[in-house]
Coordinates of N, CA, C and O and ligand atoms in Angstrom, one line a residue:
X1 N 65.6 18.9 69.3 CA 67.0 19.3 69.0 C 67.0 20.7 68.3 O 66.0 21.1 67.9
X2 N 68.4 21.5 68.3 CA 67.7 22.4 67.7 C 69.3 22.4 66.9 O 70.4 22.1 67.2
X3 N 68.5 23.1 65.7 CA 69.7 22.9 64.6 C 70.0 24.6 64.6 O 69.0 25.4 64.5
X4 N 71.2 24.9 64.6 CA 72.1 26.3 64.2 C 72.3 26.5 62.5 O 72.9 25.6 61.9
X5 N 72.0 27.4 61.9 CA 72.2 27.4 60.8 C 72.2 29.3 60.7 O 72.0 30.1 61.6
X6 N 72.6 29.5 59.4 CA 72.7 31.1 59.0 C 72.1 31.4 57.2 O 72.5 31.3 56.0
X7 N 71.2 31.8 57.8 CA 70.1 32.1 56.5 C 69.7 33.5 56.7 O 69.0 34.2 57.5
X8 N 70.7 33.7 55.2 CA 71.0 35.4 54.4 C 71.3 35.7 55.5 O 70.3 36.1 56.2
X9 N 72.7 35.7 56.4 CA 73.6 36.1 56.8 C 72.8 36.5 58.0 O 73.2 37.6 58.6
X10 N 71.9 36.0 58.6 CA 71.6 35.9 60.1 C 71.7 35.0 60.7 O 70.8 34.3 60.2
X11 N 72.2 34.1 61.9 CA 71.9 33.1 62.4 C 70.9 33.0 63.2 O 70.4 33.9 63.9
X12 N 70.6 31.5 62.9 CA 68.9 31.4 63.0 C 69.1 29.7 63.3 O 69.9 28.8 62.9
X13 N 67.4 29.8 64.4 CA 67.6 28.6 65.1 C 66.8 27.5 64.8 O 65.6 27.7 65.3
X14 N 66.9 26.4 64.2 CA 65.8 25.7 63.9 C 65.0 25.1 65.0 O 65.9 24.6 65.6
X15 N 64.0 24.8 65.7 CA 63.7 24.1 67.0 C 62.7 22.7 66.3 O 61.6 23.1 65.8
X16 N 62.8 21.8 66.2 CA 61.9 20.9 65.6 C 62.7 19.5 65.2 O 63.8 19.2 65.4
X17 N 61.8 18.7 64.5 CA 61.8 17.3 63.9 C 63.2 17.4 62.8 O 62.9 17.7 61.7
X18 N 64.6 17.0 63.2 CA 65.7 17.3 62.5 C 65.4 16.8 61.1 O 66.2 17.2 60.3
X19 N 64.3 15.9 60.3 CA 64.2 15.7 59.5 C 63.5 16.3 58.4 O 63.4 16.0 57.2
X20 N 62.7 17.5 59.5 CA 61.9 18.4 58.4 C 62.6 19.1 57.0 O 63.6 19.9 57.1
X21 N 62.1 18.8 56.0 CA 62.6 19.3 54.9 C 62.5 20.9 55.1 O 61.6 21.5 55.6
X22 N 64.2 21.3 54.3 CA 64.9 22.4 54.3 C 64.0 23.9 53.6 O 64.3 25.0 53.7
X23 N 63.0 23.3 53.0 CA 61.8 24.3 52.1 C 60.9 24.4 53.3 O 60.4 25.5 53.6
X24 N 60.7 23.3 54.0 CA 59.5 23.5 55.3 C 59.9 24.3 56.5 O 59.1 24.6 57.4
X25 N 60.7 24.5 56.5 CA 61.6 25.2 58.0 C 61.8 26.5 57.3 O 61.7 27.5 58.0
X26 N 62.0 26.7 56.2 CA 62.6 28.1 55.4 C 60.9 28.8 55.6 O 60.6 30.0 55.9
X27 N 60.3 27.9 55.3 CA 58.9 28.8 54.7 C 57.7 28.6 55.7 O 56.6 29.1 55.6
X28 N 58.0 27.9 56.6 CA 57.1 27.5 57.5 C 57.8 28.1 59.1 O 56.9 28.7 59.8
X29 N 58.9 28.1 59.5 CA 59.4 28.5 60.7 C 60.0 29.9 60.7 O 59.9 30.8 61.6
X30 N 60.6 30.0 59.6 CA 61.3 31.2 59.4 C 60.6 32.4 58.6 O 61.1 33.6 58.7
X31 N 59.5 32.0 58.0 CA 58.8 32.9 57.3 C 59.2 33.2 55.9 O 58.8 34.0 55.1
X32 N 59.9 32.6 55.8 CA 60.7 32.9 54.0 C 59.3 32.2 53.3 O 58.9 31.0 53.6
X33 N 58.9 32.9 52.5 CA 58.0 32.0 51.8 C 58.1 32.4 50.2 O 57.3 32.1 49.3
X34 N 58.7 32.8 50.1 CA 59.9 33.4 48.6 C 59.9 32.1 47.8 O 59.5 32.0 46.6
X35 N 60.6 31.3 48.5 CA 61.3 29.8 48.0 C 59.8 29.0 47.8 O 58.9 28.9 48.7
X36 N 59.8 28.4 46.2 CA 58.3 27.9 46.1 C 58.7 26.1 46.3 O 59.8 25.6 46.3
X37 N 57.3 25.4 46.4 CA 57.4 24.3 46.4 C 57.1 23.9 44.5 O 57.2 24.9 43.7
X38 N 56.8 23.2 44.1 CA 56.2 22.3 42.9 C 56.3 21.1 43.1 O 55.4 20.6 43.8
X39 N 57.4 20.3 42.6 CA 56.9 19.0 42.1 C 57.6 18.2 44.3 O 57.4 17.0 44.6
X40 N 58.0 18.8 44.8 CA 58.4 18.1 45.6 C 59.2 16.9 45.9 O 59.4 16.2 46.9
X41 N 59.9 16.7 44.1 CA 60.7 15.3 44.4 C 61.8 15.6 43.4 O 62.2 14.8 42.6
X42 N 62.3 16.9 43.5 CA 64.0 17.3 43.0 C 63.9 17.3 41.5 O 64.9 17.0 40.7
X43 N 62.6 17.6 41.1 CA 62.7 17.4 39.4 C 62.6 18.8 38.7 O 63.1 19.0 37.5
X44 N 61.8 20.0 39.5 CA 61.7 21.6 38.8 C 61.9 22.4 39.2 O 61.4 23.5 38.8
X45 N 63.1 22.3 40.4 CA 64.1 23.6 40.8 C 63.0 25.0 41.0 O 63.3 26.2 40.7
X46 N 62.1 24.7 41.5 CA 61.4 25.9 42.0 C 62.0 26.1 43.3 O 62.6 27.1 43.6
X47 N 62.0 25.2 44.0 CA 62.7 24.9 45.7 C 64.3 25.6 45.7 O 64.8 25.8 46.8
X48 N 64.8 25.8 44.6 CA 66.3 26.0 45.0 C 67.1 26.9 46.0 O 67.4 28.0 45.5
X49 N 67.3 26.7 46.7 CA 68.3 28.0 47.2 C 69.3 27.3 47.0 O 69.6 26.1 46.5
X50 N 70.3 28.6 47.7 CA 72.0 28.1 48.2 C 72.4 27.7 49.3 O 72.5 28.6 50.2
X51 N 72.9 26.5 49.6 CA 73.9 26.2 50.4 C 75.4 26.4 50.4 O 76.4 25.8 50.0
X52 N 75.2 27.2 51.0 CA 76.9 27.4 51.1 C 77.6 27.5 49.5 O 78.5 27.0 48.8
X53 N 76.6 28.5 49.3 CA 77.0 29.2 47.8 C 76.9 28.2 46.6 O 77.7 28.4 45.7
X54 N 76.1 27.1 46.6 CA 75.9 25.9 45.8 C 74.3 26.1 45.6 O 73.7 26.3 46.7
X55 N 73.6 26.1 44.5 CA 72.2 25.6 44.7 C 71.7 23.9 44.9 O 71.9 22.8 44.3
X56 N 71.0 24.4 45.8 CA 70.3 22.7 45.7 C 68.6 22.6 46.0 O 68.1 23.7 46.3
X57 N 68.1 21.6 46.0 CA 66.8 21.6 45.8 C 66.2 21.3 47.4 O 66.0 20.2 48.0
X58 N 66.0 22.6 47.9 CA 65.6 22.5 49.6 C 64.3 21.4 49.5 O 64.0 21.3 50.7
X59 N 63.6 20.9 49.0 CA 62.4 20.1 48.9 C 63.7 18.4 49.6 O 63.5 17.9 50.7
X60 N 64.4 18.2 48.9 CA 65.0 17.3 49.1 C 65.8 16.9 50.0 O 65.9 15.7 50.2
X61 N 66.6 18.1 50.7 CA 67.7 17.7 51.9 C 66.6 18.2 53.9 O 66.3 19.3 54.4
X62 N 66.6 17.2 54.1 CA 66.5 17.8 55.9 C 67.2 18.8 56.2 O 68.2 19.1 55.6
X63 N 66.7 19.6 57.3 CA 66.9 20.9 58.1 C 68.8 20.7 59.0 O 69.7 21.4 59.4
X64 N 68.5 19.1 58.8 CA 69.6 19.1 59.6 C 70.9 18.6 58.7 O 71.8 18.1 59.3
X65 N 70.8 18.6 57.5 CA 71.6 18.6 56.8 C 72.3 20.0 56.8 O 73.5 20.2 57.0
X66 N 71.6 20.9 56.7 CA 72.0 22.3 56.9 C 72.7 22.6 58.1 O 73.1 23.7 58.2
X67 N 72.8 21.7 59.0 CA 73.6 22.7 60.2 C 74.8 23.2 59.8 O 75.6 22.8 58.9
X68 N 75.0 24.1 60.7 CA 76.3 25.4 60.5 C 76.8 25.7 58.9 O 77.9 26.1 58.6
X69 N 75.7 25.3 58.2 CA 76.1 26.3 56.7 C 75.4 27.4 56.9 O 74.8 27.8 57.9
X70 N 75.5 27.9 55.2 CA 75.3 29.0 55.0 C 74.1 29.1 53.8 O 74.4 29.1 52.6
X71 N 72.6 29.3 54.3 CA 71.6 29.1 53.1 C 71.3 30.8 52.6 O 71.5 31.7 53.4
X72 N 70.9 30.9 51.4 CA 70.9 32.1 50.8 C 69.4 31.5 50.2 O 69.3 30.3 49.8
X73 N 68.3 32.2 50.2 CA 67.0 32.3 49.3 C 66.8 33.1 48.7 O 67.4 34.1 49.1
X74 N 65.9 33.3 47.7 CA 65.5 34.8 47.1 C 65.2 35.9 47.9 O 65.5 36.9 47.3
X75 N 64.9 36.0 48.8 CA 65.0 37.1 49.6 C 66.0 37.7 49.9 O 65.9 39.0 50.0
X76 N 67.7 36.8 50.2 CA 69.0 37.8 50.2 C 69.0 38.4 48.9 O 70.0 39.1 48.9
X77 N 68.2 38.6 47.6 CA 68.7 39.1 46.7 C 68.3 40.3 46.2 O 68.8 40.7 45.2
X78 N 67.5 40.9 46.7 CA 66.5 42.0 46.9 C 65.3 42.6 47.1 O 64.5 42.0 46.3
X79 N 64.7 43.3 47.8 CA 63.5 44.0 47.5 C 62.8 44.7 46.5 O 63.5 45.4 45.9
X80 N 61.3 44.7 46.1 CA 60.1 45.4 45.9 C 61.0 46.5 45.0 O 61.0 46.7 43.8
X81 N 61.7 47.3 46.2 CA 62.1 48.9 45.9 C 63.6 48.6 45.6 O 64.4 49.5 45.9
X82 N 64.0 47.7 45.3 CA 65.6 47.8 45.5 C 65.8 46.6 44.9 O 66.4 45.8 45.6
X83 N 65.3 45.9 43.4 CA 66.1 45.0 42.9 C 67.3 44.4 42.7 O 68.0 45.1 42.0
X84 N 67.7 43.7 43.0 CA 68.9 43.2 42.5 C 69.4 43.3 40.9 O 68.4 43.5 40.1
X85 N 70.3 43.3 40.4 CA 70.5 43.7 39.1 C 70.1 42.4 38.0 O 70.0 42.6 36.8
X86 N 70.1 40.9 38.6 CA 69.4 40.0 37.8 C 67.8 40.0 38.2 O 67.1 39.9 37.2
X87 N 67.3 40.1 39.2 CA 65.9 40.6 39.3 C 65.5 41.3 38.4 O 64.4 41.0 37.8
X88 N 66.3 42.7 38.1 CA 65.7 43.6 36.9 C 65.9 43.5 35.9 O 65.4 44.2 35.1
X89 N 66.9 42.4 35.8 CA 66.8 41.8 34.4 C 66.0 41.3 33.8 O 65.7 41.6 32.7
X90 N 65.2 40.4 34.6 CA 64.2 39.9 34.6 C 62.9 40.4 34.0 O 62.2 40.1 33.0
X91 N 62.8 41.6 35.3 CA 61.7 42.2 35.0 C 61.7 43.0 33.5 O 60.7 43.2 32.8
X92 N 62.7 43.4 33.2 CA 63.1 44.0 31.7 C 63.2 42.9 30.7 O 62.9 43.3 29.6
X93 N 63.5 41.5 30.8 CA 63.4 40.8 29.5 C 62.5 40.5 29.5 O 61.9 40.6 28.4
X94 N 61.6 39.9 30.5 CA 60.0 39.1 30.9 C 60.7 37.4 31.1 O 60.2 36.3 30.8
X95 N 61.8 37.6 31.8 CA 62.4 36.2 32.4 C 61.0 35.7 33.7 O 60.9 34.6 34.2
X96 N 60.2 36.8 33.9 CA 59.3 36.1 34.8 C 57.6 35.9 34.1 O 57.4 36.8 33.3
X97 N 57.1 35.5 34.2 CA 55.5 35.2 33.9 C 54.9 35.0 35.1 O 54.8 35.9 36.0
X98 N 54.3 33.6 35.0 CA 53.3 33.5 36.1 C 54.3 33.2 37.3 O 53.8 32.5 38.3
X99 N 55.9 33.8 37.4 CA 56.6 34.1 38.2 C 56.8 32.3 39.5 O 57.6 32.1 40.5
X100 N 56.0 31.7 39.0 CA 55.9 30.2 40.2 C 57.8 29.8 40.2 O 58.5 29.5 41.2
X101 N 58.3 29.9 39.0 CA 59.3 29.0 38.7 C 60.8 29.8 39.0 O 61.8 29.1 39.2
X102 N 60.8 31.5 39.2 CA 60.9 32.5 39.6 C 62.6 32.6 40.1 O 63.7 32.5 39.6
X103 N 62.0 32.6 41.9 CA 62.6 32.5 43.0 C 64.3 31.3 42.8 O 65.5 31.5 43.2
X104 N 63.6 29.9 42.0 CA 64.5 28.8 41.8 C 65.2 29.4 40.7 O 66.5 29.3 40.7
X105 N 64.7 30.1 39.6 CA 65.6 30.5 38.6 C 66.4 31.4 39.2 O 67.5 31.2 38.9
X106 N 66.3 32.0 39.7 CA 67.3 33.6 40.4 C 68.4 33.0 41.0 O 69.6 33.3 40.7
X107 N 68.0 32.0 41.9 CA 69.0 31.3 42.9 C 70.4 31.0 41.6 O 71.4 31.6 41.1
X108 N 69.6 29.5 41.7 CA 70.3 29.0 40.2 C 71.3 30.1 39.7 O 72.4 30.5 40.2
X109 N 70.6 30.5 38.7 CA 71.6 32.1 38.1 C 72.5 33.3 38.5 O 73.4 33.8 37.9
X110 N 71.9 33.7 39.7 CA 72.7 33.7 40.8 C 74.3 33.2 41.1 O 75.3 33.8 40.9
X111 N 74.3 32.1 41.5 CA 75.1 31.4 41.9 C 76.0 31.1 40.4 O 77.3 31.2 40.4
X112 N 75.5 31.0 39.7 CA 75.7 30.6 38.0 C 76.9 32.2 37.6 O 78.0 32.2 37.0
X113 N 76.4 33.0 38.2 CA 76.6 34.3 37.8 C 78.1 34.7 38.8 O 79.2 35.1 38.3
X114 N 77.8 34.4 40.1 CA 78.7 34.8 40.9 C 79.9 34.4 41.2 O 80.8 35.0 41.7
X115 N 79.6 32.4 40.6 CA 80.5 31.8 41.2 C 82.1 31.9 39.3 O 83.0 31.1 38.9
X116 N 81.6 33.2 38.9 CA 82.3 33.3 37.4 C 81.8 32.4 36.2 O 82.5 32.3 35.2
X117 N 80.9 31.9 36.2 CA 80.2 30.9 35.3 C 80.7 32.0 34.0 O 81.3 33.0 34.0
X118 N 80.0 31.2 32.8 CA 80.2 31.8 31.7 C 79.1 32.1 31.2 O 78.4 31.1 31.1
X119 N 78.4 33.5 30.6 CA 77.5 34.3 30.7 C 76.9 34.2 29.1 O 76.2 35.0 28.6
X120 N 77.5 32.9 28.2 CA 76.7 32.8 26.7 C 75.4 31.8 26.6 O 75.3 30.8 27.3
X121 N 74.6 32.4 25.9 CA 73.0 31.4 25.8 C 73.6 29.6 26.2 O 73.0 28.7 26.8
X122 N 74.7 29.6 25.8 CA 74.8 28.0 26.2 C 75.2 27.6 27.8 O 74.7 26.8 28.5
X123 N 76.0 28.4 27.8 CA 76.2 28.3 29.6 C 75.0 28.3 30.6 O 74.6 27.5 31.5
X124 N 74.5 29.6 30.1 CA 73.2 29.9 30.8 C 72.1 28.8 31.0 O 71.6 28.4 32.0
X125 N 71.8 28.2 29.6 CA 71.0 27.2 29.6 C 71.5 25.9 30.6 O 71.0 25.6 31.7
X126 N 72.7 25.4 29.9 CA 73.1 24.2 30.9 C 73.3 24.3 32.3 O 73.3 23.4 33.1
X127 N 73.4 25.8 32.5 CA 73.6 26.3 34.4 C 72.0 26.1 34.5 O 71.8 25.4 35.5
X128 N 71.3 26.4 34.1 CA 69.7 26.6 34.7 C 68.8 25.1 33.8 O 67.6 25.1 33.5
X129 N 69.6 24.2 33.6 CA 69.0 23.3 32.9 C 67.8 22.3 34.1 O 66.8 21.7 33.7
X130 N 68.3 22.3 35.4 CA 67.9 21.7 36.6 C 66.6 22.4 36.9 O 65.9 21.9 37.7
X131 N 66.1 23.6 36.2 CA 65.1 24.6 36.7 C 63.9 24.8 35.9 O 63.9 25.9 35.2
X132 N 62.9 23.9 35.9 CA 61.8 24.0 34.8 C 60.5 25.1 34.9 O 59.7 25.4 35.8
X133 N 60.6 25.5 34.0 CA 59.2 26.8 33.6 C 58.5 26.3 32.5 O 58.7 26.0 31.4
X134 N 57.6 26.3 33.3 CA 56.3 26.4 32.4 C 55.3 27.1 31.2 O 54.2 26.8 30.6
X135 N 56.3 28.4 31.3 CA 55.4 29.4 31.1 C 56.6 30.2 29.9 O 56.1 30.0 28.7
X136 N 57.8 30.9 29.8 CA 58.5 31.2 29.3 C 59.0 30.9 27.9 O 59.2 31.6 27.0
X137 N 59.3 29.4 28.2 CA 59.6 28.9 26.9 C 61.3 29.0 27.0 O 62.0 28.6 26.1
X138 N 61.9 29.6 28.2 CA 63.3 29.7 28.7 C 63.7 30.7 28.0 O 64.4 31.5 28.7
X139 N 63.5 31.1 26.8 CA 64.2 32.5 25.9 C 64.7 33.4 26.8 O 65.9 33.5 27.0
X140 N 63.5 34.1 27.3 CA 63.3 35.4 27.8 C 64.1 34.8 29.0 O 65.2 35.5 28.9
X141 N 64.3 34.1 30.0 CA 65.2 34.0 31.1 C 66.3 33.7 30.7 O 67.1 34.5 31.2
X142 N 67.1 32.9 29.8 CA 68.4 33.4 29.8 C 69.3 34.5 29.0 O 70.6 34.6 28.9
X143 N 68.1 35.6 28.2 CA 68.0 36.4 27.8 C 68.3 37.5 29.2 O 69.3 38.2 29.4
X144 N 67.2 37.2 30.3 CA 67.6 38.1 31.2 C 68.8 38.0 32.1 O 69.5 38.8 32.7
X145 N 68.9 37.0 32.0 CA 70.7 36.3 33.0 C 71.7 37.2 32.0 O 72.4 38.1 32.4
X146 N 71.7 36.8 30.9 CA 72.7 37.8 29.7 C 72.7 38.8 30.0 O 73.8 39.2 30.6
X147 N 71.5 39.9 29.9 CA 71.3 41.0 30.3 C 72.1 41.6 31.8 O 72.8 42.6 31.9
X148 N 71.7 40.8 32.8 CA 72.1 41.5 34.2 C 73.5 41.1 34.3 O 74.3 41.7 35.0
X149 N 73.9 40.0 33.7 CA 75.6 39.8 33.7 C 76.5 40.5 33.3 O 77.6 40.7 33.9
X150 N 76.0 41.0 31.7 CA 76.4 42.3 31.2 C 76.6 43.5 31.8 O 77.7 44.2 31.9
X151 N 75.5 43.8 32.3 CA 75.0 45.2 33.5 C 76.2 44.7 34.8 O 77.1 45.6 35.2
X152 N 76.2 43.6 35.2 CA 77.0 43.8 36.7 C 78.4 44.1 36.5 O 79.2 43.8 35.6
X153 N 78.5 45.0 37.6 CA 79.9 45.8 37.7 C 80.8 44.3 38.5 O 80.4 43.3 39.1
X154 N 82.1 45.0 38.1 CA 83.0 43.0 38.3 C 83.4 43.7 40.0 O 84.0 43.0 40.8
Ligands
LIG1 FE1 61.9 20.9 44.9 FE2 60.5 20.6 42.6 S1 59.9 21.4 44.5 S2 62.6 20.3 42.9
LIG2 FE1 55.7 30.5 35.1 FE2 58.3 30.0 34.9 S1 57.3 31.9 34.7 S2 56.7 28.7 35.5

């Protein structure tokens, strides 16, 4: 079967087992390998992207749950040379470390960010509460969400 879908604003064809999980098709067929795995059972939002401008935990939903939406991964959000303005938040508060938990935080905040969320240490927290780091201690990331929300032009 082949499933039609539009990931970061190209359409793109899935050809395979309609029940391959949405992380295996992103990172395995498509090459996106941005989007991390961890616990694989919907508990540390490393997996997250967006669906149709919603985050959810690609570890969890089939490829063909996705048909004719719209998935966004860390990769729509910038490059290397060309950060995104929460990316360099990031890299300016130290929202990333050993960077694994990363990709899922961006999404998350992201979406937290765009869809008009409210930009105070409490919001931030309860918006990224689904997305576990290991390494941070969370400070420094919703310190950097603050930061690039501040910085984005409306
Ligand atoms: Fe999907 Fe942990 S890998 S929630
Ligand atoms: Fe290492 Fe978050 S930076 S898990």
């Amino acid at each position: 079967k082949m499933i039609k879908l539009t990931v970061n604003g190209r359409k793109m064809t899935f050809r395979g087992a309609p029940f391959t999980r949405l992380i295996d098709a992103l990172r395995t067929d498509f090459a996106l390998t941005g989007t991390k795995e961890g616990c694989g059972e919907g508990e540390c939002g490393a997996c997250t992207v967006l669906v149709d401008g919603e985050p959810v935990n690609s570890c969890l939903i089939p490829v063909c749950q996705a048909e004719g939406r719209r998935i966004e991964t860390v990769e729509s959000l910038g490059a290397a040379k060309k950060l995104s303005t929460l990316q360099a938040g990031f890299l300016a508060c130290g929202g990333a470390q050993c960077g694994f938990c990363t990709p899922g935080m961006l999404m998350t905040a992201h979406a937290h960010v765009k869809s008009g969320g409210k930009c105070d240490d409490r919001s931030v927290r309860t918006a990224l509460s689904g997305n576990l780091c290991r390494c941070t201690g969370y400070q420094d990331i919703v310190k950097s969400v603050i930061k690039a929300a501040k910085g984005r032009k409306k």
